[in-house]
Tab-separated table of C-alpha atoms in Angstrom:
chain	number	residue	atom	x	y	z
A	1	MET	CA	98.369	69.091	124.345
A	2	LEU	CA	96.793	72.361	123.650
A	3	VAL	CA	96.070	72.890	119.548
A	4	ILE	CA	95.477	76.838	118.701
A	5	GLN	CA	95.916	78.459	115.597
A	6	SER	CA	97.489	81.832	115.997
A	7	ILE	CA	99.067	85.055	113.597
A	8	ASP	CA	102.489	83.322	114.216
A	9	GLU	CA	102.109	79.657	113.763
A	10	PRO	CA	98.926	79.111	111.241
A	11	SER	CA	98.321	76.011	109.705
A	12	ARG	CA	100.727	75.369	106.618
A	13	VAL	CA	99.524	73.828	104.341
A	14	GLU	CA	101.426	75.237	101.210
A	15	ASP	CA	99.378	73.733	98.567
A	16	ARG	CA	96.618	75.767	99.055
A	17	GLN	CA	93.856	76.912	96.697
A	18	LYS	CA	94.433	80.388	95.823
A	19	ASP	CA	90.656	81.209	95.930
A	20	THR	CA	89.216	80.309	99.190
A	21	ALA	CA	85.949	81.022	97.732
A	22	ASN	CA	86.081	78.245	94.952
A	23	ALA	CA	87.056	75.865	97.794
A	24	ASP	CA	84.819	73.119	98.654
A	25	PRO	CA	82.269	74.177	100.605
A	26	ASN	CA	82.197	70.585	102.340
A	27	MET	CA	85.803	70.209	103.279
A	28	GLN	CA	87.217	70.164	106.776
A	29	GLN	CA	89.024	72.345	108.620
A	30	GLU	CA	93.045	71.798	107.661
A	31	SER	CA	94.570	70.581	110.818
A	32	PRO	CA	96.621	73.365	112.716
A	33	ILE	CA	99.816	72.649	113.975
A	34	GLU	CA	100.022	71.930	117.095
A	35	LEU	CA	101.763	74.119	119.847
A	36	SER	CA	102.712	73.790	123.679
A	37	PRO	CA	101.837	77.714	124.890
A	38	PRO	CA	103.154	78.627	128.234
A	39	PRO	CA	100.894	77.432	130.855
A	40	ASN	CA	98.523	80.359	132.052
A	41	PRO	CA	100.738	82.205	134.857
A	42	THR	CA	97.964	83.053	136.779
A	43	GLN	CA	97.677	78.974	137.542
A	44	ALA	CA	100.748	78.794	139.736
A	45	ILE	CA	99.743	81.538	142.384
A	46	ASN	CA	97.845	81.722	145.858
A	47	TRP	CA	96.340	84.849	145.337
A	48	THR	CA	95.397	84.461	149.108
A	49	ASP	CA	98.546	84.260	150.444
A	50	LEU	CA	99.940	86.860	147.742
A	51	VAL	CA	97.587	89.628	148.898
A	52	GLN	CA	97.729	89.078	152.211
A	53	ARG	CA	101.574	89.897	152.320
A	54	ILE	CA	100.826	92.705	149.706
A	55	GLN	CA	98.853	93.817	153.230
A	56	SER	CA	101.870	93.149	155.416
A	57	ASN	CA	104.032	95.593	153.009
A	58	ASP	CA	106.261	92.189	152.046
A	59	GLN	CA	108.865	93.328	149.984
A	60	PRO	CA	109.188	90.350	147.629
A	61	ALA	CA	105.527	89.915	147.432
A	62	LEU	CA	105.501	93.938	146.039
A	63	GLU	CA	108.258	92.396	143.741
A	64	GLU	CA	106.297	89.715	142.531
A	65	LEU	CA	102.932	91.837	141.868
A	66	TYR	CA	104.949	94.082	140.000
A	67	THR	CA	106.262	91.822	138.010
A	68	LEU	CA	102.745	89.406	137.254
A	69	PHE	CA	101.634	92.853	136.410
A	70	SER	CA	103.787	95.449	135.132
A	71	ARG	CA	103.798	94.327	131.531
A	72	GLY	CA	100.303	94.116	131.289
A	73	ILE	CA	99.185	97.229	133.050
A	74	LYS	CA	101.669	99.195	130.357
A	75	PHE	CA	100.021	96.870	127.803
A	76	LEU	CA	96.354	98.184	128.358
A	77	ILE	CA	97.355	102.071	129.057
A	78	VAL	CA	99.468	101.981	125.968
A	79	ARG	CA	96.241	100.610	123.788
A	80	GLN	CA	94.633	103.371	125.207
A	81	LEU	CA	96.763	106.572	125.922
A	82	GLY	CA	100.155	106.120	123.922
A	83	ARG	CA	103.577	105.673	125.101
A	84	GLN	CA	103.853	109.231	125.948
A	85	ASP	CA	104.567	109.300	130.142
A	86	ILE	CA	104.600	105.243	129.764
A	87	ASP	CA	106.373	104.227	133.075
A	88	ASP	CA	105.289	107.102	135.100
A	89	ARG	CA	102.072	105.922	134.381
A	90	VAL	CA	102.585	102.284	134.837
A	91	HIS	CA	104.421	103.236	138.398
A	92	ASP	CA	101.434	105.609	139.469
A	93	THR	CA	98.849	102.562	138.808
A	94	PHE	CA	100.679	100.038	140.257
A	95	VAL	CA	101.149	102.388	143.858
A	96	ILE	CA	97.541	102.909	143.660
A	97	VAL	CA	96.956	99.007	143.761
A	98	VAL	CA	98.914	98.400	145.910
A	99	GLN	CA	97.615	100.964	148.502
A	100	ALA	CA	94.311	100.042	147.780
A	101	ILE	CA	95.197	96.443	148.855
A	102	GLN	CA	96.937	97.398	151.826
A	103	ARG	CA	93.609	99.791	152.770
A	104	GLY	CA	91.648	96.051	152.636
A	105	GLU	CA	89.245	97.426	149.680
A	106	LEU	CA	89.828	93.941	147.620
A	107	ARG	CA	87.777	91.390	149.841
A	108	ASP	CA	87.785	88.735	147.825
A	109	PRO	CA	91.643	87.796	147.114
A	110	GLU	CA	90.968	85.558	144.296
A	111	ARG	CA	89.609	88.704	142.155
A	112	LEU	CA	93.070	90.518	142.278
A	113	MET	CA	92.620	90.647	138.680
A	114	GLY	CA	89.246	92.337	138.032
A	115	PHE	CA	90.610	94.730	141.058
A	116	VAL	CA	93.314	96.014	139.111
A	117	ARG	CA	92.079	96.278	135.670
A	118	THR	CA	89.053	98.325	137.383
A	119	ILE	CA	91.908	100.597	138.679
A	120	VAL	CA	93.591	100.443	135.338
A	121	ARG	CA	90.592	101.957	133.769
A	122	ARG	CA	90.244	104.514	136.434
A	123	GLN	CA	93.323	105.655	135.890
A	124	ILE	CA	93.051	106.067	132.280
A	125	ALA	CA	89.756	108.328	132.920
A	126	SER	CA	91.863	110.163	135.290
A	127	PHE	CA	94.649	110.572	132.661
A	128	ILE	CA	92.549	111.595	130.127
A	129	GLU	CA	90.929	114.184	132.754
A	130	LYS	CA	94.171	115.418	133.444
A	131	ASN	CA	95.712	115.702	130.228
A	132	TYR	CA	92.268	117.811	129.178
A	133	THR	CA	92.567	120.331	132.380
A	134	ARG	CA	96.142	121.283	131.682
A	135	ARG	CA	95.276	122.051	128.618
A	136	ARG	CA	92.497	124.693	129.200
A	137	ASP	CA	95.041	126.105	132.650
A	138	GLU	CA	97.630	126.420	130.408
A	139	LEU	CA	95.623	128.319	128.098
A	140	ASP	CA	94.187	130.540	130.959
A	141	ILE	CA	97.750	130.881	132.158
A	142	ASP	CA	99.631	132.177	128.983
A	143	GLY	CA	97.123	132.293	126.611
A	144	ASN	CA	99.545	129.437	124.114
A	145	VAL	CA	98.724	126.116	124.031
A	146	THR	CA	101.161	123.482	124.183
A	147	ILE	CA	99.889	120.321	122.875
A	148	ALA	CA	102.232	117.117	123.163
A	149	ASP	CA	102.903	115.798	120.073
A	150	SER	CA	101.331	112.012	120.271
A	151	HIS	CA	102.322	111.509	116.899
A	152	MET	CA	104.356	108.132	116.445
A	153	SER	CA	107.585	108.223	116.491
A	154	PRO	CA	109.262	107.818	112.612
A	155	GLU	CA	109.998	104.317	113.084
A	156	GLU	CA	106.715	103.615	113.991
A	157	GLY	CA	105.550	105.625	111.078
A	158	ALA	CA	107.519	103.304	108.517
A	159	ILE	CA	106.825	100.079	110.337
A	160	ARG	CA	102.887	101.280	109.757
A	161	ALA	CA	103.521	102.390	105.771
A	162	GLN	CA	105.388	99.087	105.076
A	163	ASN	CA	102.392	96.825	106.776
A	164	SER	CA	99.992	99.151	104.791
A	165	GLN	CA	101.610	98.357	101.636
A	166	ILE	CA	102.092	94.958	102.617
A	167	MET	CA	98.919	94.015	103.359
A	168	GLU	CA	97.438	96.337	100.156
A	169	GLU	CA	99.818	93.977	98.188
A	170	ILE	CA	98.323	90.842	99.294
A	171	LEU	CA	94.845	92.451	98.580
A	172	ARG	CA	95.991	93.224	95.183
A	173	ASP	CA	97.329	89.688	94.827
A	174	CYS	CA	94.446	88.050	96.051
A	175	SER	CA	91.370	87.086	93.990
A	176	ARG	CA	88.621	90.084	93.418
A	177	ARG	CA	85.808	87.640	95.296
A	178	ASP	CA	88.918	86.562	98.605
A	179	ARG	CA	89.423	90.542	98.632
A	180	GLU	CA	85.721	91.826	99.304
A	181	ILE	CA	85.320	89.192	102.003
A	182	LEU	CA	88.191	90.870	103.804
A	183	THR	CA	87.302	94.122	102.983
A	184	ARG	CA	83.530	93.410	103.956
A	185	PHE	CA	84.949	91.959	107.349
A	186	TYR	CA	87.871	94.089	108.344
A	187	LEU	CA	87.149	97.411	106.618
A	188	LEU	CA	83.442	97.730	106.040
A	189	GLU	CA	83.364	95.970	109.739
A	190	GLN	CA	80.500	93.654	108.457
A	191	PRO	CA	79.573	90.912	110.468
A	192	GLN	CA	80.981	87.379	109.910
A	193	GLU	CA	77.515	86.031	109.367
A	194	GLN	CA	76.303	88.336	106.916
A	195	ILE	CA	79.430	87.666	104.868
A	196	CYS	CA	79.226	83.893	104.944
A	197	ALA	CA	75.468	84.153	104.045
A	198	GLU	CA	75.756	86.407	101.265
A	199	MET	CA	78.645	84.996	99.726
A	200	GLY	CA	77.965	81.701	99.865
A	201	LEU	CA	80.538	80.410	102.790
A	202	ASN	CA	80.386	78.443	105.223
A	203	ASP	CA	82.242	79.197	108.657
A	204	THR	CA	85.618	76.958	107.503
A	205	GLN	CA	86.077	78.315	104.255
A	206	PHE	CA	86.249	82.283	106.017
A	207	ARG	CA	88.620	80.902	108.987
A	208	LEU	CA	90.718	79.746	106.011
A	209	LEU	CA	90.691	83.159	104.262
A	210	LYS	CA	91.729	84.823	107.025
A	211	SER	CA	94.048	82.733	108.153
A	212	ARG	CA	95.872	82.469	104.692
A	213	ALA	CA	95.898	86.384	104.998
A	214	LYS	CA	97.058	86.925	108.324
A	215	GLN	CA	100.205	84.235	107.243
A	216	ARG	CA	101.280	85.843	104.203
A	217	PHE	CA	101.405	89.401	106.505
A	218	SER	CA	103.551	87.631	108.606
A	219	ASP	CA	105.801	86.062	105.919
A	220	GLU	CA	106.239	88.575	104.276
A	221	GLY	CA	106.856	90.897	106.895
A	222	ARG	CA	109.889	88.403	108.079
A	223	ARG	CA	110.710	88.442	104.750
A	224	ARG	CA	111.054	91.935	104.428
A	225	MET	CA	112.924	92.173	107.752
A	226	ALA	CA	115.465	89.597	107.381
A	227	LYS	CA	115.896	91.633	103.591
A	228	SER	CA	116.410	94.550	105.451
A	229	ASN	CA	118.978	92.929	107.866
A	230	LEU	CA	121.037	91.547	105.602
A	231	LYS	CA	121.177	94.870	103.323
A	232	SER	CA	122.386	96.795	106.446
A	233	PHE	CA	124.681	94.340	106.959
A	234	PHE	CA	126.579	94.686	103.494
A	235	VAL	CA	126.128	98.471	104.238
A	236	ARG	CA	128.022	97.969	107.928
A	237	LYS	CA	130.815	95.360	105.886
A	238	ARG	CA	131.731	98.241	103.156
A	239	SER	CA	131.746	101.067	105.509
A	240	ALA	CA	133.920	99.379	107.921
B	1	MET	CA	78.647	97.958	99.793
B	2	ASP	CA	76.663	99.373	102.812
B	3	ARG	CA	78.271	100.027	105.912
B	4	ARG	CA	77.207	98.423	108.560
B	5	LEU	CA	77.284	98.189	112.433
B	6	PRO	CA	78.739	94.634	113.261
B	7	GLU	CA	76.690	92.380	114.747
B	8	ARG	CA	77.815	88.628	116.086
B	9	ASP	CA	76.511	85.886	118.057
B	10	GLU	CA	78.136	86.570	120.824
B	11	SER	CA	76.794	83.107	121.866
B	12	ALA	CA	79.206	81.261	119.966
B	13	LEU	CA	82.130	83.332	120.643
B	14	GLN	CA	84.746	81.163	123.109
B	15	ILE	CA	86.695	83.794	124.689
B	16	LEU	CA	88.916	81.633	126.307
B	17	ASN	CA	90.534	77.769	124.829
B	18	GLY	CA	92.107	76.100	128.075
B	19	SER	CA	94.929	78.788	129.393
B	20	HIS	CA	94.819	81.643	126.853
B	21	LEU	CA	92.409	83.403	124.921
B	22	THR	CA	91.196	82.028	121.464
B	23	GLU	CA	92.311	83.626	118.086
B	24	ASP	CA	88.480	84.728	117.527
B	25	ALA	CA	88.254	86.474	121.103
B	26	LEU	CA	91.775	88.218	120.288
B	27	GLU	CA	90.285	89.250	116.751
B	28	VAL	CA	86.862	90.711	117.808
B	29	TYR	CA	88.758	92.506	120.818
B	30	SER	CA	91.358	93.970	118.481
B	31	LEU	CA	88.694	94.645	116.005
B	32	GLY	CA	86.549	96.698	118.779
B	33	ARG	CA	83.516	94.182	118.592
B	34	LEU	CA	83.396	92.918	121.845
B	35	SER	CA	80.017	94.290	123.229
B	36	SER	CA	79.841	92.231	126.328
B	37	GLU	CA	81.569	94.027	128.965
B	38	GLU	CA	82.061	90.405	130.819
B	39	ASP	CA	83.427	89.430	127.902
B	40	ILE	CA	85.698	92.475	127.827
B	41	ALA	CA	86.959	92.097	131.180
B	42	VAL	CA	87.419	88.196	131.084
B	43	VAL	CA	90.155	89.560	127.805
B	44	GLU	CA	91.544	92.271	129.918
B	45	GLU	CA	92.234	90.224	132.695
B	46	HIS	CA	93.495	87.807	130.904
B	47	ILE	CA	95.877	90.086	128.949
B	48	LEU	CA	96.982	91.643	132.055
B	49	VAL	CA	98.934	88.766	133.342
B	50	CYS	CA	99.373	86.992	130.259
B	51	GLY	CA	102.710	88.184	128.302
B	52	TYR	CA	101.864	85.638	125.600
B	53	CYS	CA	98.609	86.710	124.745
B	54	GLN	CA	99.669	90.140	124.947
B	55	THR	CA	102.077	89.341	121.764
B	56	ARG	CA	99.341	87.847	120.513
B	57	LEU	CA	97.189	90.423	120.932
B	58	GLU	CA	99.977	93.201	119.345
B	59	LYS	CA	100.536	91.005	116.159
B	60	MET	CA	96.624	90.464	115.837
B	61	GLU	CA	96.421	93.876	115.800
B	62	LEU	CA	99.340	94.891	113.588
B	63	PHE	CA	97.501	92.882	111.073
B	64	VAL	CA	94.360	94.205	111.570
B	65	GLU	CA	95.497	97.711	111.295
B	66	ALA	CA	97.645	97.070	107.997
B	67	THR	CA	94.833	94.933	106.447
B	68	VAL	CA	92.184	97.861	107.421
B	69	ALA	CA	94.940	100.235	105.967
B	70	GLY	CA	95.524	98.271	102.729
B	71	ALA	CA	91.750	97.687	101.875
B	72	LYS	CA	90.781	101.591	102.216
B	73	THR	CA	93.681	101.737	99.542
B	74	VAL	CA	92.935	99.362	97.210
B	75	ALA	CA	89.483	100.661	97.790
B	76	ALA	CA	90.141	104.214	96.713
B	77	ASN	CA	92.454	102.840	94.141
B	78	PRO	CA	91.421	99.290	92.702
B	79	GLU	CA	93.425	99.173	89.700
B	80	PRO	CA	96.400	101.487	90.196
B	81	ASN	CA	98.081	101.386	87.015
B	82	LYS	CA	95.478	101.245	84.274
B	83	PHE	CA	95.575	104.899	84.029
B	84	ARG	CA	98.710	105.939	84.720
B	85	ASN	CA	98.822	107.233	80.668
B	86	TYR	CA	96.177	108.903	81.396
B	87	LEU	CA	97.634	110.656	84.625
B	88	PRO	CA	98.717	114.225	82.671
B	89	ILE	CA	95.379	114.354	81.291
B	90	ALA	CA	93.335	114.353	84.823
B	91	ILE	CA	95.797	116.844	86.214
B	92	ALA	CA	95.672	119.271	83.225
B	93	ALA	CA	91.746	118.585	83.633
B	94	SER	CA	91.223	118.746	87.422
B	95	ALA	CA	93.416	122.282	87.165
B	96	ALA	CA	90.853	123.087	84.735
B	97	LEU	CA	88.184	122.552	86.676
B	98	LEU	CA	90.017	124.158	89.943
B	99	VAL	CA	90.317	127.641	87.797
B	100	PHE	CA	87.368	127.673	86.218
B	101	VAL	CA	84.766	126.480	88.691
B	102	PRO	CA	86.039	128.283	91.898
B	103	GLY	CA	84.079	127.393	94.954
B	104	LEU	CA	83.121	124.278	93.234
B	105	LEU	CA	84.681	122.147	96.297
B	106	GLU	CA	82.845	124.759	99.178
B	107	GLN	CA	79.412	124.487	97.471
B	108	SER	CA	79.428	120.682	98.086
B	109	THR	CA	76.308	119.870	100.734
B	110	GLU	CA	77.874	116.798	101.534
B	111	PRO	CA	78.848	116.506	104.604
B	112	ALA	CA	82.783	115.474	105.466
B	113	SER	CA	83.167	112.036	107.083
B	114	ILE	CA	85.656	111.543	109.431
B	115	ASP	CA	86.902	108.865	111.351
B	116	LEU	CA	87.942	109.469	114.783
B	117	VAL	CA	90.717	107.755	116.334
B	118	ALA	CA	92.065	106.824	120.072
B	119	VAL	CA	95.190	109.065	121.050
B	120	ARG	CA	97.826	105.839	119.944
B	121	ASN	CA	96.985	106.487	116.768
B	122	GLU	CA	97.069	109.380	114.217
B	123	THR	CA	95.851	112.224	116.066
B	124	ARG	CA	95.884	115.106	113.795
B	125	LEU	CA	93.179	114.789	111.728
B	126	VAL	CA	92.510	117.203	109.450
B	127	ALA	CA	88.957	118.566	108.780
B	128	PRO	CA	87.149	121.154	106.573
B	129	ALA	CA	85.813	124.084	108.243
B	130	HIS	CA	82.301	125.635	107.584
B	131	LYS	CA	81.148	122.159	106.676
B	132	SER	CA	78.960	119.475	107.741
B	133	LEU	CA	80.724	116.411	109.479
B	134	ASN	CA	80.086	113.377	109.859
B	135	LEU	CA	82.595	111.888	112.465
B	136	LYS	CA	82.850	108.664	113.796
B	137	PRO	CA	84.341	107.881	117.195
B	138	ASP	CA	86.669	104.561	117.648
B	139	LEU	CA	84.275	103.200	120.105
B	140	THR	CA	87.358	100.017	120.065
B	141	GLY	CA	87.391	98.470	123.734
B	142	LEU	CA	84.468	100.351	125.124
B	143	SER	CA	81.102	98.649	126.312
B	144	ALA	CA	78.937	101.246	127.368
B	145	THR	CA	75.294	101.282	126.149
B	146	SER	CA	74.942	105.130	125.272
B	147	TYR	CA	77.109	107.570	125.286
B	148	ASP	CA	77.178	110.975	125.248
B	149	TRP	CA	79.804	113.470	123.831
B	150	GLU	CA	81.252	117.039	123.815
B	151	LEU	CA	83.096	119.173	121.363
B	152	SER	CA	85.377	121.580	122.937
B	153	GLY	CA	87.778	124.392	121.349
B	154	VAL	CA	90.997	124.576	122.297
B	155	ASP	CA	90.059	127.482	124.822
B	156	GLY	CA	87.751	124.226	126.743
B	157	GLN	CA	84.675	125.942	125.734
B	158	LEU	CA	81.699	123.614	125.355
B	159	LYS	CA	80.712	124.028	120.985
B	160	SER	CA	78.707	121.553	121.068
B	161	SER	CA	76.966	118.378	122.858
B	162	GLY	CA	75.299	115.128	122.416
B	163	LYS	CA	74.184	111.728	122.237
B	164	LEU	CA	76.086	109.509	120.113
B	165	ASP	CA	73.559	107.837	117.586
B	166	LEU	CA	74.367	104.022	118.335
B	167	SER	CA	72.867	102.540	115.100
B	168	SER	CA	75.128	104.169	112.667
B	169	GLY	CA	78.074	105.354	115.507
B	170	ARG	CA	78.146	108.880	114.278
B	171	LEU	CA	77.181	111.954	115.515
B	172	SER	CA	77.346	115.339	113.001
B	173	VAL	CA	78.773	118.930	113.865
B	174	SER	CA	78.699	121.754	111.053
B	175	GLY	CA	80.282	124.904	110.496
B	176	LEU	CA	83.215	124.696	113.332
B	177	GLU	CA	85.961	127.865	112.459
B	178	ALA	CA	89.473	126.925	111.724
B	179	GLY	CA	91.341	125.536	115.035
B	180	GLN	CA	92.033	122.670	117.209
B	181	TYR	CA	89.149	120.502	118.805
B	182	TRP	CA	89.217	117.935	121.259
B	183	LEU	CA	85.883	115.697	121.268
B	184	ARG	CA	85.571	113.749	124.844
B	185	LEU	CA	83.598	110.521	124.638
B	186	LYS	CA	81.328	109.370	128.318
B	187	SER	CA	79.313	107.010	129.464
B	188	GLY	CA	75.757	107.587	128.975
B	189	GLY	CA	74.031	109.571	131.585
B	190	GLN	CA	77.523	109.547	133.861
B	191	GLN	CA	80.237	111.693	133.717
B	192	GLU	CA	83.562	109.597	133.343
B	193	ILE	CA	85.453	110.344	130.268
B	194	LEU	CA	86.253	107.035	128.184
B	195	ARG	CA	87.732	108.656	125.507
B	196	GLU	CA	89.176	111.694	124.503
B	197	PHE	CA	90.159	112.570	120.573
B	198	SER	CA	91.800	115.245	118.513
B	199	LEU	CA	90.657	117.059	115.751
B	200	SER	CA	92.031	119.716	113.723
B	201	VAL	CA	89.977	121.604	111.281
B	202	LYS	CA	91.438	123.762	108.736
């Protein structure tokens, strides 16, 4: 069974010392709980067969390709460009991938993931270029500029503000030393090796501190979500 | 504390653990500190097809973003309630300063330091006009060995350009008039646009 430690499921040792820096430097890393993540979805795929079927325009193969990659393509594009026109952008990218495969541009079917990633990156660059050109052309035509509002939605803004507030409270609540360690790593972008050397930490203590912060963030987020859901439940009850 | 560029012994970084990305890889990637193109490719190719790791990366990014924002607030105001009783006095003193020392802020020669973030985040960064600006573009997820930058006005006219100083990750511009600007980042020596940032100058 694969043993991992994730944000959602870090080790759940409740009686930890609050100040990691004061923990025994020789302590062993806590044993994370054992999870059984899903298998890698690519392991069961016969890439050569899939690519050959796409080249012969086999509809189930196209659906399989779409199912396999659409969420990931969307994910990478949203990370760079936001959610604006995202469905169109994913569709455009998918069409380009299929056409390129059908033209025989993918020589090694085992490299399909790398091939798709390259096309996604080109598409992202192309979308940025198009946006720039469109803004310039719009200005040339009527002297006015329309800049799409890619600001976050009110809901996204509220979530982001709440998350920031949760972390602020966690940082204020932890010891000065723990706060400095987290600030150095996440805000000041200092490398782990430097922080550990300057603050007398070993690798385990450093990981433990980050893991606890993630756990508290996750727990507090869930707690507030539950509280919010409970509140809206009673509001609905009252208005019903 | 000095602000230093990330350095990491990437030879020690394990990207995959069996079938999935390691927690370290997700964190380093979401922090934009994965500089090896090969490692970035491994992460992104896996992310393309693995919903499980996409969800983990999303959660990691939420945590990183919240931690950076929270740490900024705490760093700016380490003891929020300590001086609450003195707030009216502080406000009055600030107002007096602004009244009796007009132009104090404009005379400051300290460049304004601004972190530019990618489009999916805040895009309405506001910088002061007619001042030296010290801009730091977000290089998260980029892996070029050098970068060229161009700053254009809203009319598409090139205002300034240059090479990004990789040691500081920053670039300097000065004397910008009020208006909307776009900073485009290209891979050095090539014309591929890697990222575009908006900047409002007032």
